[in-house]
CSV table of C-alpha atoms and ligand atoms in Angstrom, one decimal:
chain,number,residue,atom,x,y,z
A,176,UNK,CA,-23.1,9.6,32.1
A,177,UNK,CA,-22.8,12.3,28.6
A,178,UNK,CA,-25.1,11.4,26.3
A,179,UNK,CA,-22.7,9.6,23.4
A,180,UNK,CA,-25.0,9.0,20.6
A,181,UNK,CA,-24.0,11.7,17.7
A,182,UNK,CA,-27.0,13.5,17.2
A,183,UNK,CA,-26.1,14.8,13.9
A,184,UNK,CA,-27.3,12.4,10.5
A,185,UNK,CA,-25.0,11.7,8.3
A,186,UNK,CA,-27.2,11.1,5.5
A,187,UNK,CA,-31.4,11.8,5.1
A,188,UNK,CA,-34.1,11.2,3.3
A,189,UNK,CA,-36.4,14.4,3.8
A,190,UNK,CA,-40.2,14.6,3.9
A,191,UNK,CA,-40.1,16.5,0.7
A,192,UNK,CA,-38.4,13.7,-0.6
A,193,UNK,CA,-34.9,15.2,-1.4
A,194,UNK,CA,-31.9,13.9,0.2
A,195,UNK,CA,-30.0,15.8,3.1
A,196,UNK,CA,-26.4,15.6,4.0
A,197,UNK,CA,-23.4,16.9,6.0
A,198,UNK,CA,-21.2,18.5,3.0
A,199,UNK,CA,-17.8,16.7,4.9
A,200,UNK,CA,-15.8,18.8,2.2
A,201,UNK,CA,-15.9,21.6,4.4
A,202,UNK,CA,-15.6,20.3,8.0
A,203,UNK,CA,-14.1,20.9,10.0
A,204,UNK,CA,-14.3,24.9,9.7
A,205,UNK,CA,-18.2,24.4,8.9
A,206,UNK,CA,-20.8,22.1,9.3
A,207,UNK,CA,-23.5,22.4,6.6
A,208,UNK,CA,-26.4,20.3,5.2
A,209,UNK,CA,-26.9,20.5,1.8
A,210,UNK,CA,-30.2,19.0,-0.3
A,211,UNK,CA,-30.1,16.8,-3.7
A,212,UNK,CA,-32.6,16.7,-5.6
A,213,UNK,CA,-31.7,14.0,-7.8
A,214,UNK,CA,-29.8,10.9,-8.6
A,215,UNK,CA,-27.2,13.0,-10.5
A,216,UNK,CA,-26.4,15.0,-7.9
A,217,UNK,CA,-26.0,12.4,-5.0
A,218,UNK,CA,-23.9,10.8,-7.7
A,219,UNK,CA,-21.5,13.8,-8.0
A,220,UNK,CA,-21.5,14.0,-4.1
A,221,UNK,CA,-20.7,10.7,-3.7
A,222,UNK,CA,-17.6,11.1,-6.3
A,223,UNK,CA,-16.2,14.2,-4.7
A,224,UNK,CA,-16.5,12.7,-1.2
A,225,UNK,CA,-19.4,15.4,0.1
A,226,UNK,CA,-20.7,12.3,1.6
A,227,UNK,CA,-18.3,9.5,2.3
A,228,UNK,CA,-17.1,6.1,4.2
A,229,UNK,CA,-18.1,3.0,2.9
A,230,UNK,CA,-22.1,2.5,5.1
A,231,UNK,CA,-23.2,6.5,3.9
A,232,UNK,CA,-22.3,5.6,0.7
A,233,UNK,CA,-24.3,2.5,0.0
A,234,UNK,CA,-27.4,4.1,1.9
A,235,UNK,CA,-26.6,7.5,0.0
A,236,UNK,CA,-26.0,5.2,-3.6
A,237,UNK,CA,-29.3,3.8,-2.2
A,238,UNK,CA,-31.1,7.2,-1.6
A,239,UNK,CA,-30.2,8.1,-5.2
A,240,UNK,CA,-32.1,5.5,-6.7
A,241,UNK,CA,-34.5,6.1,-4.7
A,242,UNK,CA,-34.8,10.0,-6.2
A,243,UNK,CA,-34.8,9.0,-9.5
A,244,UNK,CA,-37.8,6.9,-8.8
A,245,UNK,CA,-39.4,10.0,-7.5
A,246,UNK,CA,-38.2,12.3,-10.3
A,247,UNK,CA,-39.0,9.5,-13.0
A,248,UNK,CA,-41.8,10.5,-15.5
A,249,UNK,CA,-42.7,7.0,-16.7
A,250,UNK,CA,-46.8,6.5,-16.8
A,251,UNK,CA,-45.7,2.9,-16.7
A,252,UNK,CA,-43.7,0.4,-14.3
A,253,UNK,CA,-41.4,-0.9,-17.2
A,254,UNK,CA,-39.6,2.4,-18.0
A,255,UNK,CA,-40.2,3.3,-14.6
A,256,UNK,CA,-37.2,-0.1,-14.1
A,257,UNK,CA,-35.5,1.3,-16.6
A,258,UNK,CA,-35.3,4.6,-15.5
A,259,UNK,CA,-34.3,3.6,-12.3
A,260,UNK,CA,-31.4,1.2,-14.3
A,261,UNK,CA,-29.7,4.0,-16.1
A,262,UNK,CA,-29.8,6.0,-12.3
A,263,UNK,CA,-28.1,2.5,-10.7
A,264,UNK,CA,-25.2,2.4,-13.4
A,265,UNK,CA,-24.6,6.1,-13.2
A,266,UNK,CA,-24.7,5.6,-9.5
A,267,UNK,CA,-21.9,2.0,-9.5
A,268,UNK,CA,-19.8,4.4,-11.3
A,269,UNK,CA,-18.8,6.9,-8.2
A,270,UNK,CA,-16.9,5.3,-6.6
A,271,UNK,CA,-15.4,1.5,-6.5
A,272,UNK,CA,-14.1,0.0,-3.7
A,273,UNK,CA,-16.6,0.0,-0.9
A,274,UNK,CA,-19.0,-3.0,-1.6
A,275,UNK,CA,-21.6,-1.1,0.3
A,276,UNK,CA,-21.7,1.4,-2.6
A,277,UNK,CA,-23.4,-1.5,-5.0
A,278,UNK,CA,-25.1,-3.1,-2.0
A,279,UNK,CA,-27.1,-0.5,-1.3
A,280,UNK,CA,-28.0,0.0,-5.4
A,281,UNK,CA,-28.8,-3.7,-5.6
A,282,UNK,CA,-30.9,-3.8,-2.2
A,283,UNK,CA,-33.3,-1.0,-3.7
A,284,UNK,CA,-33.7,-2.4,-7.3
A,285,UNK,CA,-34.6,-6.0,-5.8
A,286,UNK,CA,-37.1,-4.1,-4.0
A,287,UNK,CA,-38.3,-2.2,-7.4
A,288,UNK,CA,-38.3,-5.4,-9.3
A,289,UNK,CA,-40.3,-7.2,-6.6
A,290,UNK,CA,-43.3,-4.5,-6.2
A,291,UNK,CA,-46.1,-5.5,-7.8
A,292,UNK,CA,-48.3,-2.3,-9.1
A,293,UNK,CA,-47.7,1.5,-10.6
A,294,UNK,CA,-45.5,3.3,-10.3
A,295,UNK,CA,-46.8,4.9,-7.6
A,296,UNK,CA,-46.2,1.9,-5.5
A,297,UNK,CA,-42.5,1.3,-6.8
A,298,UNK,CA,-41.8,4.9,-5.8
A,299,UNK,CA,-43.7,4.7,-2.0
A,300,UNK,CA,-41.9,0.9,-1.6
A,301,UNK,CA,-38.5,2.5,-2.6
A,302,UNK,CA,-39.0,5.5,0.0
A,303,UNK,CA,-39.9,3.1,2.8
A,304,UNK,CA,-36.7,0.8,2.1
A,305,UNK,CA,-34.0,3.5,1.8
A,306,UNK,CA,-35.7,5.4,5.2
A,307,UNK,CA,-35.5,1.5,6.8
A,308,UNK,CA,-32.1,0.9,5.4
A,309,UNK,CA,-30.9,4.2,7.2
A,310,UNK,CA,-32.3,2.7,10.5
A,311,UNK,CA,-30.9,-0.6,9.8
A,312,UNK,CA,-27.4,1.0,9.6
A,313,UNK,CA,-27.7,2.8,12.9
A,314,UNK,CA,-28.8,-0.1,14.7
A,315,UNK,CA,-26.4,-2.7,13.3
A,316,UNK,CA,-23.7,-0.2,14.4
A,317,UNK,CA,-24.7,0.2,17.8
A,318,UNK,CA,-24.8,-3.7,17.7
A,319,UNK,CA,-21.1,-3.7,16.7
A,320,UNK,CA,-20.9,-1.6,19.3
A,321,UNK,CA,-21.9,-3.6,21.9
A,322,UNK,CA,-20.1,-6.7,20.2
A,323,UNK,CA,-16.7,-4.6,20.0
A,324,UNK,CA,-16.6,-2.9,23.1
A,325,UNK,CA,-16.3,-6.6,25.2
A,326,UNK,CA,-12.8,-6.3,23.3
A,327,UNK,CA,-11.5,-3.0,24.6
A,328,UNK,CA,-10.3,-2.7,28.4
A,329,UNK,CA,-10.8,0.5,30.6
A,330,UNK,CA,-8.2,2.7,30.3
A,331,UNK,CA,-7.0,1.7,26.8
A,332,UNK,CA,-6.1,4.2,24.1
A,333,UNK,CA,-7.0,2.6,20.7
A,334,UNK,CA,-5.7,3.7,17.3
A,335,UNK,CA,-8.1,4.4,14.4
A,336,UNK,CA,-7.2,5.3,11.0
A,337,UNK,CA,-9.5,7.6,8.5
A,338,UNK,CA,-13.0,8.4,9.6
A,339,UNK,CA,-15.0,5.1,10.9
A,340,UNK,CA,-17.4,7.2,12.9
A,341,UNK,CA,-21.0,8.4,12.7
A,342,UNK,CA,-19.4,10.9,10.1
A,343,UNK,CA,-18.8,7.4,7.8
A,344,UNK,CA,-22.3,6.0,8.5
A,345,UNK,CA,-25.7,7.1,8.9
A,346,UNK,CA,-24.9,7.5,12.9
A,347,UNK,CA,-23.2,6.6,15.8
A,348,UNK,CA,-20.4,4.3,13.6
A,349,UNK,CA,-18.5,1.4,13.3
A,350,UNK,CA,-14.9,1.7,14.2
A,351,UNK,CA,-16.0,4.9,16.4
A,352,UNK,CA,-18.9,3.0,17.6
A,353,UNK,CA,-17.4,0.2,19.4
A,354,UNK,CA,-15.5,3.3,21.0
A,355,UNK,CA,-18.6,4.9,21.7
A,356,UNK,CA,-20.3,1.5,23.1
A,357,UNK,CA,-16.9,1.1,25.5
A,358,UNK,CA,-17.8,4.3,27.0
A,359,UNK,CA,-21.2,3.9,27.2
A,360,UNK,CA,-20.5,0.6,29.4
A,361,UNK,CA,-18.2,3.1,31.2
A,362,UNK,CA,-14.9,2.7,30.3
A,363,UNK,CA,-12.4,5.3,29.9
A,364,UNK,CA,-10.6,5.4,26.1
A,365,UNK,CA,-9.0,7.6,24.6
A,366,UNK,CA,-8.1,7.5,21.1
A,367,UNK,CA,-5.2,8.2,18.5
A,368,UNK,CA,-6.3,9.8,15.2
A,369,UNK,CA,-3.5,9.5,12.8
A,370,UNK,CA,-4.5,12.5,10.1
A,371,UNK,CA,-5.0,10.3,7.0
A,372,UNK,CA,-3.4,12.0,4.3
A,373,UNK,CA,-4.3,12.9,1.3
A,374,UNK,CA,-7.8,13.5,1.8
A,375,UNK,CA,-7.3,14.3,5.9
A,376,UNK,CA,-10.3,12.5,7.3
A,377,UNK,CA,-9.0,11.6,10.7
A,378,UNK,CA,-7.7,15.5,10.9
A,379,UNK,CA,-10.9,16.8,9.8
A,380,UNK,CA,-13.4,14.4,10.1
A,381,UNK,CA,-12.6,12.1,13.3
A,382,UNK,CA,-10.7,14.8,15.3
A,383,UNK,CA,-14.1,16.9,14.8
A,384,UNK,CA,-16.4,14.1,15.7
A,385,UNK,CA,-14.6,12.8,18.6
A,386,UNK,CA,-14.4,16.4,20.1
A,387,UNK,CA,-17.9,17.0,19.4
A,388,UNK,CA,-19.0,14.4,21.4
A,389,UNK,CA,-16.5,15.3,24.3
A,390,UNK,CA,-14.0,12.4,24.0
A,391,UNK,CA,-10.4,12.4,25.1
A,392,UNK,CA,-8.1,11.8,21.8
A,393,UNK,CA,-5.0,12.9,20.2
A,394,UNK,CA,-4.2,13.7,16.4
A,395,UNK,CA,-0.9,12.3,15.1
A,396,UNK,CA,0.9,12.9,11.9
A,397,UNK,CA,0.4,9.9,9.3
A,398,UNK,CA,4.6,9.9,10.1
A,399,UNK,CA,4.3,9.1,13.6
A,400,UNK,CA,2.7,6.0,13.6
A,401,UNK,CA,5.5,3.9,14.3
A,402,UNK,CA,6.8,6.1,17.0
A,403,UNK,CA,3.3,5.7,18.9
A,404,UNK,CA,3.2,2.1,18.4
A,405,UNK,CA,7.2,1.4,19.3
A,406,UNK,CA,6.7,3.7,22.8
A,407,UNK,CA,3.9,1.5,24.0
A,408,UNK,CA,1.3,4.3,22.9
A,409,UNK,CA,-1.3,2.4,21.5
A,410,UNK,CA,-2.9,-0.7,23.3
A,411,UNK,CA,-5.0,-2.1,20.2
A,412,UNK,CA,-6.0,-0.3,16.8
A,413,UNK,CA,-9.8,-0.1,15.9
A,414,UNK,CA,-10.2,0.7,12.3
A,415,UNK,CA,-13.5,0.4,9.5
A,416,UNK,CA,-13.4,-1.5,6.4
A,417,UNK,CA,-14.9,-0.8,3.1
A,418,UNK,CA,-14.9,-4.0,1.7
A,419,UNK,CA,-13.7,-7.3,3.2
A,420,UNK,CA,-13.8,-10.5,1.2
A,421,UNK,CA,-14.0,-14.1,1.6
A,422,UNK,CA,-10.6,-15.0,2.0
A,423,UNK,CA,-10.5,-12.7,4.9
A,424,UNK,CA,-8.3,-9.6,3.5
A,425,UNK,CA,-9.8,-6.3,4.6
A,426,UNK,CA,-9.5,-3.2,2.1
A,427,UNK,CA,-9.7,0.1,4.1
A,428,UNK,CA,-8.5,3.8,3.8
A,429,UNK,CA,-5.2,3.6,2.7
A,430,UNK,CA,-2.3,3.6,5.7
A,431,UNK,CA,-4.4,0.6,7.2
A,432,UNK,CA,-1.8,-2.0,5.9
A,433,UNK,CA,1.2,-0.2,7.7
A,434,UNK,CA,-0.7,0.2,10.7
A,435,UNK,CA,-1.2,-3.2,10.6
A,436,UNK,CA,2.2,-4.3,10.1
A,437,UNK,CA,3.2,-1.7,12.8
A,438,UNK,CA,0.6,-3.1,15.1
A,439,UNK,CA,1.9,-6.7,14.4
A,440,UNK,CA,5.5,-6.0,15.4
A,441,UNK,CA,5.1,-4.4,18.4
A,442,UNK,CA,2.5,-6.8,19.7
A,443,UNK,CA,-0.7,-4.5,19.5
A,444,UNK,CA,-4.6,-6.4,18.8
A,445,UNK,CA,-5.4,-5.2,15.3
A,446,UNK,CA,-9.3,-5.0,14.9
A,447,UNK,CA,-11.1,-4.2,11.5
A,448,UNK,CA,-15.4,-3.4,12.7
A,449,UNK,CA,-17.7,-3.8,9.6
A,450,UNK,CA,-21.2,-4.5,9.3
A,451,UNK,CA,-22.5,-7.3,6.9
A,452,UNK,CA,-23.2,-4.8,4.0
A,453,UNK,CA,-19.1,-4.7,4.2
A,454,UNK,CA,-18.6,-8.0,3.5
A,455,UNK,CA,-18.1,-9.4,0.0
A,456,UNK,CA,-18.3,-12.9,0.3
A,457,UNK,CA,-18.5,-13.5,-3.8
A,458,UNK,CA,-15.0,-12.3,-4.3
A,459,UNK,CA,-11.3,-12.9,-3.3
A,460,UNK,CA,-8.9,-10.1,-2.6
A,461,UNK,CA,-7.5,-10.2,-6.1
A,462,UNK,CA,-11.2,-9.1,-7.8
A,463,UNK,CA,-11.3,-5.9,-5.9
A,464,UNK,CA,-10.4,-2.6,-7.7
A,465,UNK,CA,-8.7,-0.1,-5.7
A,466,UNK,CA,-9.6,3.4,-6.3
A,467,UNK,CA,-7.1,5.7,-8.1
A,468,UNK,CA,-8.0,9.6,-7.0
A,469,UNK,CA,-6.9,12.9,-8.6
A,470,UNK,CA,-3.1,14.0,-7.8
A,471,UNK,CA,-4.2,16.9,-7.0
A,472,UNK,CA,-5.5,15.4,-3.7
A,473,UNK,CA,-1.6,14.5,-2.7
A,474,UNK,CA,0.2,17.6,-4.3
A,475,UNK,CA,-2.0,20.3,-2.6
A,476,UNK,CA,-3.2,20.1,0.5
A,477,UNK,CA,-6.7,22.4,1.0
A,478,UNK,CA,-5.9,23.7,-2.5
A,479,UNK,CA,-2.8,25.2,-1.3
A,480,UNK,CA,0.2,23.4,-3.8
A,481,UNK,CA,3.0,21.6,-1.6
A,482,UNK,CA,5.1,20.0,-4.8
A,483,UNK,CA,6.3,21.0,-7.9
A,484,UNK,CA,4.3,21.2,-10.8
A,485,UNK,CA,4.7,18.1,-13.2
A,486,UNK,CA,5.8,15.6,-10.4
A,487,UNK,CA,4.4,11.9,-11.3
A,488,UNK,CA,1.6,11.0,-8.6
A,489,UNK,CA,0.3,7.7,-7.3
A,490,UNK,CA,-2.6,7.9,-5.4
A,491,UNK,CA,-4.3,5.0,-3.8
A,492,UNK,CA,-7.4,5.8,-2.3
A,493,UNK,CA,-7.3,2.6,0.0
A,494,UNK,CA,-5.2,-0.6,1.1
A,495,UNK,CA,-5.7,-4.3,1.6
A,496,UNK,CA,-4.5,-5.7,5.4
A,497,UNK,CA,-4.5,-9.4,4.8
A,498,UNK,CA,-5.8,-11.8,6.9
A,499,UNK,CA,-2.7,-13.1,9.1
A,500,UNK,CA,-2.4,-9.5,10.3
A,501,UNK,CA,-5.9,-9.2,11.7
A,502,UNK,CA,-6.5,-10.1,15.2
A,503,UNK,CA,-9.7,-10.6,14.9
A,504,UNK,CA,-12.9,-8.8,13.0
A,505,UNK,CA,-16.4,-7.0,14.6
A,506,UNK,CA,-19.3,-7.3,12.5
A,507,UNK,CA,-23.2,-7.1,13.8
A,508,UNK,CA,-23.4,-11.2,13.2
A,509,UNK,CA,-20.2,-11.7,15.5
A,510,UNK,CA,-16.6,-11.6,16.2
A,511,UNK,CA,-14.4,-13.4,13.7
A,512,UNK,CA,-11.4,-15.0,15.8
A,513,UNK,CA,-7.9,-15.4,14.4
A,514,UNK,CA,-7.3,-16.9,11.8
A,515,UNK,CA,-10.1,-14.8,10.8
A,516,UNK,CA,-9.9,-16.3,6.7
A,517,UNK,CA,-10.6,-19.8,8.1
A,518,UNK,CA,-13.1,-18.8,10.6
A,519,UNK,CA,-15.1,-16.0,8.6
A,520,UNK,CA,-17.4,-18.0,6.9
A,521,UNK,CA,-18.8,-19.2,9.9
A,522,UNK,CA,-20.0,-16.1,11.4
A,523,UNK,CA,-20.8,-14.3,8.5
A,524,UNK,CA,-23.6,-16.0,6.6
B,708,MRU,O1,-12.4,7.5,1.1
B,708,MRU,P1,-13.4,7.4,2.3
B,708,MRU,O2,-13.3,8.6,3.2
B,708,MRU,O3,-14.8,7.1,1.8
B,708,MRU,O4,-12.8,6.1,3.1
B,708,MRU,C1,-13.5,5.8,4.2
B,708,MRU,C2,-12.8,4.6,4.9
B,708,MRU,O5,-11.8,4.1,4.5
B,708,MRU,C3,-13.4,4.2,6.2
B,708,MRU,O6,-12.5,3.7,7.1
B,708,MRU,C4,-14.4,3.0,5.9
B,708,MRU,O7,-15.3,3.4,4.9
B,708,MRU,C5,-15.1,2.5,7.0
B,708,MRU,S1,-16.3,3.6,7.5
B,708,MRU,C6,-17.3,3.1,8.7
């Protein structure tokens, strides 16, 4: 059977303690790894989407914290916690609505606060946690994986939206993954990449990955969702999440919400795949903020203009699926059956 795992990282930490990453601005013409040096800079990555999809970006957000601990002059552990403060609110400040994002900040300055010591050993304990936190992700998405693929049948073709894929993780990824996992159990899926406009990550970055690891799929238009779904198409959608709360609404790229309600009327499973870092069990739908990007991003497209100058833009950067419309959600602890808002709690602890 072909080898399935994506053998390209996402997201690094390097032996000379910088942080290597796939610049994603530039696929799918190139593929290029680029090295940051500090927290700034993984900041600025994170904003302009060098590095994105809600798991790299928490172990990326993570990674920068990590940095500035390295970076950080302090003789002395307190400013070294200070230092390392200031890094974590420039840091919360990328990017809002993937939960991961301040996960992966909190996880590393529990770790700070907790090490006892120099700051020697803050800045060793720091290094070991991001380069386990990176593991962590791979496994709990080959977990999900696993868990996901028992829901997919041989022969189906399965709709995804954005980028869920290694490209949106450290590796192998979550949406992508439980595609991966099917395949790996031998089971033949193809899969329909809608091109997820404005930013074009299932046109660039899931039509490349999918291709790169040899698997059959087809690129849509964002337009010809419907059409798919209404001429039997599609036999169940697979999508990530970058932030699903307690009451059970999931918040992905936007377009997830109409795929959703497409999926509904036409009878097609609807499956959101998230690991546990996804899940924001504090809050209810209503206390997320949903990122608001440049206009540039919808009135150009590659930097070439497509409307007139001057014309007001709304640009949501994500959506929120609520929980009647999900059949059911993958996450490394479980499946969450419908109604998934009643029966979340119990798998995800
Ligand atoms: O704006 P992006 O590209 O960071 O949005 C990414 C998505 O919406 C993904 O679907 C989500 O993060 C799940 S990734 C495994």
């Amino acid at each position: 059977m072909k080898e399935t795992f994506f053998t390209l990282r996402t997201v690094m930490w390097e032996e000379d303690d910088t942080v290597r990453m796939i610049d994603q601005t530039v696929l799918p013409t190139r593929l290029v790894y680029k090295s940051y040096d500090s927290w700034e800079e993984v900041a600025d990555a994170i904003s302009r989407m060098v590095v994105r999809g809600a798991p790299a970006i928490g172990v990326a957000a993570a990674m920068g914290v990590a940095l500035a601990a390295q970076r950080s002059p302090a003789g002395g552990r307190r400013q070294l916690l200070k230092d390392l403060e200031k890094a974590a609110a420039g840091l919360r400040k990328t990017r809002p609505t993937a939960v991961n994002l301040f996960w992966g900040i909190d996880r590393v300055l529990a770790k700070a606060r907790s090490v006892e010591g120099d700051p020697r050993a803050v800045k060793e304990a720091l290094k070991e946690e991001v380069l386990l936190m990176a593991e962590e992700d791979v496994k709990a998405n080959m977990k999900m994986g696993k868990i996901g693929a028992s829901l997919l049948d041989d022969g189906d073709v399965v709709m995804t939206q954005c980028n869920a894929g290694a490209l949106a993780t450290v590796g192998y990824g979550t949406a992508l993954g439980v595609v991966r996992a099917a395949r790996e159990m031998g089971k033949c899926i193809r899969v329909v990449i809608p091109e997820t406009r404005p930013a074009l990550q299932g046109a660039r970055l899931t039509a490349f990955e999918l291709s790169h690891d040899g698997f059959d799929c087809m690129l849509i238009s964002d337009t010809a969702v419907g059409s798919v779904m209404a001429s039997g198409r599609a036999d169940k959608v697979v999508v990530g999440a970058d932030r699903i709360t307690k009451d059970g609404s999931v918040f992905n790229k936007i377009g997830t919400y109409q795929i959703a309600v497409l999926a509904r009327r036409h009878g097609v499973p609807f499956y959101p795949v998230a690991p546990r870092s996804t899940f924001d069990m504090t809050r209810t739908y209503d206390q997320v903020t949903i990122e608001e990007r440049s206009p540039d991003e919808v009135v150009r497209i590659r930097g070439r203009r497509i409307a007139p100058k001057g014309v007001p833009v709304y640009n949501p950067a994500f959506d929120r699926t609520p929980p009647e419309l999900v059949s059911a959600i993958v996450s490394d602890e479980g499946i969450v059956r419908s109604p998934v808002d009643k029966n979340l709690a119990s798998v995800i602890r």
